[in-house]
mmCIF file of C-alpha atoms in Angstrom:
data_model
loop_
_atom_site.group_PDB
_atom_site.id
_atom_site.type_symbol
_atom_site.label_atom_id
_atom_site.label_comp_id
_atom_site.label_asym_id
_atom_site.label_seq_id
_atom_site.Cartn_x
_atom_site.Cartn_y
_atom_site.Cartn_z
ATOM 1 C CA UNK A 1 31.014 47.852 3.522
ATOM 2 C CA UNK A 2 32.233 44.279 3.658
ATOM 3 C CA UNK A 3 29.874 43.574 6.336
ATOM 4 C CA UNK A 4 27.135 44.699 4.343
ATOM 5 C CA UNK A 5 27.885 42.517 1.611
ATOM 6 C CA UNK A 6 27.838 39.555 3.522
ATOM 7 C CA UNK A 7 24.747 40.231 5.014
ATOM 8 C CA UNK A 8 23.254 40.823 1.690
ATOM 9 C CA UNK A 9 24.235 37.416 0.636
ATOM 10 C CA UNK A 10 23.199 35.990 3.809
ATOM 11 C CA UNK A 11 19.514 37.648 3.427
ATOM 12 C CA UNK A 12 19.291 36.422 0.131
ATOM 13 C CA UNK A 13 20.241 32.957 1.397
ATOM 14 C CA UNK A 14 17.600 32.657 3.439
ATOM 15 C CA UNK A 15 14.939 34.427 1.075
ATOM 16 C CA UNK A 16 15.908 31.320 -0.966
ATOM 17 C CA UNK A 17 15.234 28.836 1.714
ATOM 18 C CA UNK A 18 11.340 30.531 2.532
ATOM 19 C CA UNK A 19 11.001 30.091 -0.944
ATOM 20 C CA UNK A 20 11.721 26.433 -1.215
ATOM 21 C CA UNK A 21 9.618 25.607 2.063
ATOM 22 C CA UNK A 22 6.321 26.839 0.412
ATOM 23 C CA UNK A 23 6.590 26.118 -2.887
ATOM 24 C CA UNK A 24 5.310 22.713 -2.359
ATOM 25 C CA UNK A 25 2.268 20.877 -5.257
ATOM 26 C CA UNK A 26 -0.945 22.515 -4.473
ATOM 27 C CA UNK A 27 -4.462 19.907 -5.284
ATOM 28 C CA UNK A 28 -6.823 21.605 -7.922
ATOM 29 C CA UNK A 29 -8.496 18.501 -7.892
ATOM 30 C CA UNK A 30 -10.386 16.985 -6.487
ATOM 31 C CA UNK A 31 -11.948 20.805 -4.481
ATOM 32 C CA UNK A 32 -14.556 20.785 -2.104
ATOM 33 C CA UNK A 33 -17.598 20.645 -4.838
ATOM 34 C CA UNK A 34 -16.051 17.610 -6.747
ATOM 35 C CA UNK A 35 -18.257 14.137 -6.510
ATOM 36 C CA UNK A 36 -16.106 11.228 -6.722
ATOM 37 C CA UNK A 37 -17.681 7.638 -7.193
ATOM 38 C CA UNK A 38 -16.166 4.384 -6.280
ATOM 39 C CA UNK A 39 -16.322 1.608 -8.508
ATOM 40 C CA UNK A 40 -14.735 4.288 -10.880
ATOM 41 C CA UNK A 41 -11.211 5.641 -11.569
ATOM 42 C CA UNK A 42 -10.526 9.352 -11.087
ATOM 43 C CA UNK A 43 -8.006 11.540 -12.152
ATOM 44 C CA UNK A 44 -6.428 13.867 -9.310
ATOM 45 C CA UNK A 45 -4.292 17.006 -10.805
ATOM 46 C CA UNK A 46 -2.002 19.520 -9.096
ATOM 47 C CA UNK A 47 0.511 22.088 -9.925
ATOM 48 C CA UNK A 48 3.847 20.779 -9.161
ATOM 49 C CA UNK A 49 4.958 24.511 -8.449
ATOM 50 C CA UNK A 50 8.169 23.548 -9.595
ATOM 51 C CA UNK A 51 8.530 20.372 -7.673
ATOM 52 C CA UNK A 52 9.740 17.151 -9.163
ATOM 53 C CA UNK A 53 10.307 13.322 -7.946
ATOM 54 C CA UNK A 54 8.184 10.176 -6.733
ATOM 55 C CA UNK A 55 5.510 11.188 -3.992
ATOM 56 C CA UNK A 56 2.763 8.674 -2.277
ATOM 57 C CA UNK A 57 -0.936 9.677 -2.873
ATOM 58 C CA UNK A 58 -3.009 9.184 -0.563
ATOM 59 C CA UNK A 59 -6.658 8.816 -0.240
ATOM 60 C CA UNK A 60 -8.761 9.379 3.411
ATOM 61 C CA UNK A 61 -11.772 8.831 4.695
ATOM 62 C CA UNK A 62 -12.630 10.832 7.818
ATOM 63 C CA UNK A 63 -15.086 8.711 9.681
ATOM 64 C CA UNK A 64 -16.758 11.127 11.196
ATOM 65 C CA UNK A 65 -14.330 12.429 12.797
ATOM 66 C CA UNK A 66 -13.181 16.355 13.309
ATOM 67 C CA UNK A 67 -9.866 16.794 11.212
ATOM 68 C CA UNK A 68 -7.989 18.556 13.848
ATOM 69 C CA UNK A 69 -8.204 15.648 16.096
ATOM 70 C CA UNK A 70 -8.353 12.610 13.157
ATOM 71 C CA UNK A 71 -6.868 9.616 13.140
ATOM 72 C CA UNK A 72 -7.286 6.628 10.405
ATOM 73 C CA UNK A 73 -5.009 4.902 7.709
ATOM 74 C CA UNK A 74 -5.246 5.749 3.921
ATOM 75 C CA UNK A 75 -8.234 3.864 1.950
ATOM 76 C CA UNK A 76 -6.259 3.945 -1.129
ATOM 77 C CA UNK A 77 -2.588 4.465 -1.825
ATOM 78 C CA UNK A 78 -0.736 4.295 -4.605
ATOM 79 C CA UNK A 79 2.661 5.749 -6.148
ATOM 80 C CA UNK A 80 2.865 8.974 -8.586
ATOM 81 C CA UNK A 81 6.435 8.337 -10.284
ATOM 82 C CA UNK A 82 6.850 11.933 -10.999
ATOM 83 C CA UNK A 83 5.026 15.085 -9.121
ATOM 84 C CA UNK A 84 5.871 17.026 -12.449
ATOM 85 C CA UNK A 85 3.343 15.030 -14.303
ATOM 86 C CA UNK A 86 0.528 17.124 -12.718
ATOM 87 C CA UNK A 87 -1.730 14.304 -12.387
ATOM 88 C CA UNK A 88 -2.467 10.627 -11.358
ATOM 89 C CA UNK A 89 -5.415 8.197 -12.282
ATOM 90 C CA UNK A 90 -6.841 7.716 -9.041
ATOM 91 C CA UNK A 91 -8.705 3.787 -9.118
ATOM 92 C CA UNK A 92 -11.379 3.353 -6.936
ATOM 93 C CA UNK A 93 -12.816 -0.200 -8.413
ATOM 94 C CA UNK A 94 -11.234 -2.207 -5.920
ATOM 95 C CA UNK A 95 -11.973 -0.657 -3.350
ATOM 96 C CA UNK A 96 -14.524 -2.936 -0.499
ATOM 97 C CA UNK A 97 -17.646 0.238 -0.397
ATOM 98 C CA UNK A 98 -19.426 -1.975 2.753
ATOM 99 C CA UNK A 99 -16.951 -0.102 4.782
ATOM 100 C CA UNK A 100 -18.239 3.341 3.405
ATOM 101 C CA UNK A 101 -21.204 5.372 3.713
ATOM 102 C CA UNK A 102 -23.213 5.452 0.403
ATOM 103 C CA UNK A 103 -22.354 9.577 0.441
ATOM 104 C CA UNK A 104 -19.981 11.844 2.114
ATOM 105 C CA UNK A 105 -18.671 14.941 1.897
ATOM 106 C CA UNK A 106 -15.105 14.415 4.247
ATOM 107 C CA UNK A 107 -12.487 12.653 2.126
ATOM 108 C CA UNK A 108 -9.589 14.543 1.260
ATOM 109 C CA UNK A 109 -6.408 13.470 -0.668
ATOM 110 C CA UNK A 110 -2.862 13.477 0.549
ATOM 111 C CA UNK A 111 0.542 13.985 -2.036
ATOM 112 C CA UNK A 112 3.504 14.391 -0.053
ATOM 113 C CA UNK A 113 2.665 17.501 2.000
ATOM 114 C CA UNK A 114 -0.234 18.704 0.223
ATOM 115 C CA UNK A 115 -3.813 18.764 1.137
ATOM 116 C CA UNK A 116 -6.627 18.503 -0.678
ATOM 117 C CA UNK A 117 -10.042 19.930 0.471
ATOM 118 C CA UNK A 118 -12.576 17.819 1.414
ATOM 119 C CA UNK A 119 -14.546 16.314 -0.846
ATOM 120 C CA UNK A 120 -17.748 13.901 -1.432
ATOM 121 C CA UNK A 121 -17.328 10.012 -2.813
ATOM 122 C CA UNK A 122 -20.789 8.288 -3.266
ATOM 123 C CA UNK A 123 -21.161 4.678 -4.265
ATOM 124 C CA UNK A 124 -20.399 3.222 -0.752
ATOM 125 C CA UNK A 125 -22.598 0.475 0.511
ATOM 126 C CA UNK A 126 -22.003 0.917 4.785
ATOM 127 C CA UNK A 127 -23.896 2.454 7.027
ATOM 128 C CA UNK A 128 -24.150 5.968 7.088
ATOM 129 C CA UNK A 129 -21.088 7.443 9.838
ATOM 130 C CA UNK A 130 -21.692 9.291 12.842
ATOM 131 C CA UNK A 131 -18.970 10.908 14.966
ATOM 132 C CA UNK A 132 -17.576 9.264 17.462
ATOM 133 C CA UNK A 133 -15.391 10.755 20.651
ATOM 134 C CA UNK A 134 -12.427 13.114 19.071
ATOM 135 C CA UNK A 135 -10.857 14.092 22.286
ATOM 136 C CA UNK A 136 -8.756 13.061 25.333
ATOM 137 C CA UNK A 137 -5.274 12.268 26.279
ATOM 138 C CA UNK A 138 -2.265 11.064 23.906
ATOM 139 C CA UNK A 139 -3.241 7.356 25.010
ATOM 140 C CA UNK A 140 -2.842 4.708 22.894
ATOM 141 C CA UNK A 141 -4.450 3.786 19.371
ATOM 142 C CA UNK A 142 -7.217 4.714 17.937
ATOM 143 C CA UNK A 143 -10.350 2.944 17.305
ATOM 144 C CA UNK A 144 -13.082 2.874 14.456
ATOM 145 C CA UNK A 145 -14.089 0.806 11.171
ATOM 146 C CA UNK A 146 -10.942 -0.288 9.135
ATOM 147 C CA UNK A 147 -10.310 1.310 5.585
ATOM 148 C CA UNK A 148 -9.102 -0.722 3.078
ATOM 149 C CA UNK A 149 -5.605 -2.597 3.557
ATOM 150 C CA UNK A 150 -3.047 -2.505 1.226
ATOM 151 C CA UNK A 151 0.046 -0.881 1.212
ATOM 152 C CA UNK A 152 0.817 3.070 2.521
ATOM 153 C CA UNK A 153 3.734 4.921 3.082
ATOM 154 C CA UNK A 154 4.836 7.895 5.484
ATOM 155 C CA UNK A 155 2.787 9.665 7.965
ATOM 156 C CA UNK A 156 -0.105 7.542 8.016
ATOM 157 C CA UNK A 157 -2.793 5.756 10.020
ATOM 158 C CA UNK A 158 -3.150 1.916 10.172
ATOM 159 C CA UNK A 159 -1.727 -1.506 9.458
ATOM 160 C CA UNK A 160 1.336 -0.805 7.035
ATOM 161 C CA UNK A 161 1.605 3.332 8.059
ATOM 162 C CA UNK A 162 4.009 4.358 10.182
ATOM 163 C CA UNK A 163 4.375 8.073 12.020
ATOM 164 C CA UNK A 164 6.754 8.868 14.409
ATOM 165 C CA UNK A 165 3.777 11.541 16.496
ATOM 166 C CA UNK A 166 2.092 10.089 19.674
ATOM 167 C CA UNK A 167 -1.272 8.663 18.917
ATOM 168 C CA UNK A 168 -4.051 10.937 20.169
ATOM 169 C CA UNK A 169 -7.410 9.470 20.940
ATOM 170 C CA UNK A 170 -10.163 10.002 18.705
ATOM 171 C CA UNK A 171 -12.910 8.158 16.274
ATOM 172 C CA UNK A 172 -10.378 6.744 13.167
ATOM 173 C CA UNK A 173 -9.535 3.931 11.262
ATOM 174 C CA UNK A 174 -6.488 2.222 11.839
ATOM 175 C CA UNK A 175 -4.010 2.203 14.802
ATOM 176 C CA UNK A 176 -1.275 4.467 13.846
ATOM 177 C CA UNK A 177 -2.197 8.197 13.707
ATOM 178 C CA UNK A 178 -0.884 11.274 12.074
ATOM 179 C CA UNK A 179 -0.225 14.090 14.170
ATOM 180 C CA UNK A 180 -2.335 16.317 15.664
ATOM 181 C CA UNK A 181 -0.544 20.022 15.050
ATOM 182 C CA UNK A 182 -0.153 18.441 11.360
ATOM 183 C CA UNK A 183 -3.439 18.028 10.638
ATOM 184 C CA UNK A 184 -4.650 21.041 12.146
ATOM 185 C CA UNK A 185 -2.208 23.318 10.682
ATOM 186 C CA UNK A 186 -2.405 21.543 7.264
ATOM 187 C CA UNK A 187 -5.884 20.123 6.297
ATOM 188 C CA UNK A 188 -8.144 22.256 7.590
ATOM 189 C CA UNK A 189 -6.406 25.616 6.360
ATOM 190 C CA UNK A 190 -5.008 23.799 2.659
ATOM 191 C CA UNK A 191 -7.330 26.084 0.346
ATOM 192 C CA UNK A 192 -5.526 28.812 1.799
ATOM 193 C CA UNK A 193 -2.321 27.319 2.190
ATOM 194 C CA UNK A 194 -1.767 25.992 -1.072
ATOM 195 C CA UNK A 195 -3.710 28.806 -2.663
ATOM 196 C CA UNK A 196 -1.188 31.580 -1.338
ATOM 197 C CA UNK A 197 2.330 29.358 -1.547
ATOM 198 C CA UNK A 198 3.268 31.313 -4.633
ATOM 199 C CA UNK A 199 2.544 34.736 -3.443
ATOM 200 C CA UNK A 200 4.250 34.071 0.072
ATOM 201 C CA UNK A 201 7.095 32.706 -1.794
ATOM 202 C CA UNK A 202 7.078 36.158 -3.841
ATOM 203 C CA UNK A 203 6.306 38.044 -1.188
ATOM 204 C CA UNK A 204 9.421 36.670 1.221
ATOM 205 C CA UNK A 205 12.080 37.361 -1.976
ATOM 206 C CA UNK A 206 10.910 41.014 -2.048
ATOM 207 C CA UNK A 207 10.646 41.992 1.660
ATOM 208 C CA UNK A 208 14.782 40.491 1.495
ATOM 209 C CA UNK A 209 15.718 41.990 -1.527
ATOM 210 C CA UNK A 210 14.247 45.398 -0.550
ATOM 211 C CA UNK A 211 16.229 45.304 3.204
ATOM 212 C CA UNK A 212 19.145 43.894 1.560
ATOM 213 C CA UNK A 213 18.910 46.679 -0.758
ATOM 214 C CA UNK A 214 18.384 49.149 1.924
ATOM 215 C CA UNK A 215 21.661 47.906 3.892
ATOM 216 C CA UNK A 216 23.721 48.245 1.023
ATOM 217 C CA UNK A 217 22.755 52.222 0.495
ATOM 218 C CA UNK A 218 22.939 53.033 3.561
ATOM 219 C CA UNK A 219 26.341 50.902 5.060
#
């Protein structure tokens, strides 16, 4: 009976820690019909999902590339002091639009581990992007236009990022790149990831309560 107790407790342990590792801030905006405009400031919003603290938002520019195999550096960065706050005014007036098509439809935002979906920004003055090679061995940096510079944090591309991932080579701006399994298991699935982080989270407690429960009866 002892034994069964400490399993319980062990179960629910780890129900606790499934819990915690997807309830992270899911975007609710920008989604993929929002139109963005630089020259503007925008307002991003999330729901913190119970998370709190400073995170680095990011803003990124695809470049034509395929997001499983992207590489590039943020095109606009700045700090949100508190993820609680559910939002963050999003500036795009200083940002230099000859390095951007006048419309596309593959920027995406970045807070912490959260993913937007891609979304369009018009306004850009650049010539329209086409996509470049996205494939080959972990060689070296990437190559591309430059975004913006200024100053980025974490798992990023370009001068200022860092990453601790071997570059992969690909069509991107910057030099540093973000990793491949990353992107591919996080931005192109984040509708669906973020979408479903509270019923995974629900659904984890309950498949541990109800064997802990079971072990208990029966032991």
């Amino acid at each position: 009976m002892k034994s069964a107790y400490i399993i319980t407790l062990l179960l629910i342990q780890v129900a606790y820690i499934f819990g915690q590792a997807t309830n992270i801030p899911y975007i609710t905006e920008p989604v993929q019909t929002s139109k963005w405009a630089f020259g503007k400031s925008q307002t991003c919003m999330w729901k913190p999902n119970g998370q709190s603290g400073p995170k680095t938002l990011e803003l990124f520019f695809l470049n034509g590339a395929a997001p499983n195999t992207f590489q590039g550096a943020p095109i606009y960065t700045t700090s949100v002091p508190d993820i609680a706050a559910g939002k963050a005014v999003v500036d795009l007036s200083g940002i230099d639009t000859s390095k951007y098509p006048p419309s596309s439809s593959t920027y995406y935002i970045r807070i912490g581990e959260s993913y937007s979906s891609q979304f369009t920004i018009t306004g850009g003055t650049g010539s329209a992007v086409s996509a470049g090679p996205t494939t080959g061995a972990a060689t070296g940096p990437a190559t591309g236009a430059t975004g913006a510079t200024g100053p980025n944090t974490g798992s990023s591309f370009g001068t200022g990022g860092s990453s601790n991932v071997v570059p992969v080579s690909g069509t991107g701006v910057g030099s540093t790149p973000i990793s491949k399994v990353t992107v591919t298991k996080t931005l192109t699935s984040t509708i669906k990831a973020n979408s479903t982080s509270d019923a995974k989270a629900t659904l984890t407690y309950s498949v541990f309560a109800i064997i802990a429960t079971i072990m208990v009866v029966f032991m």
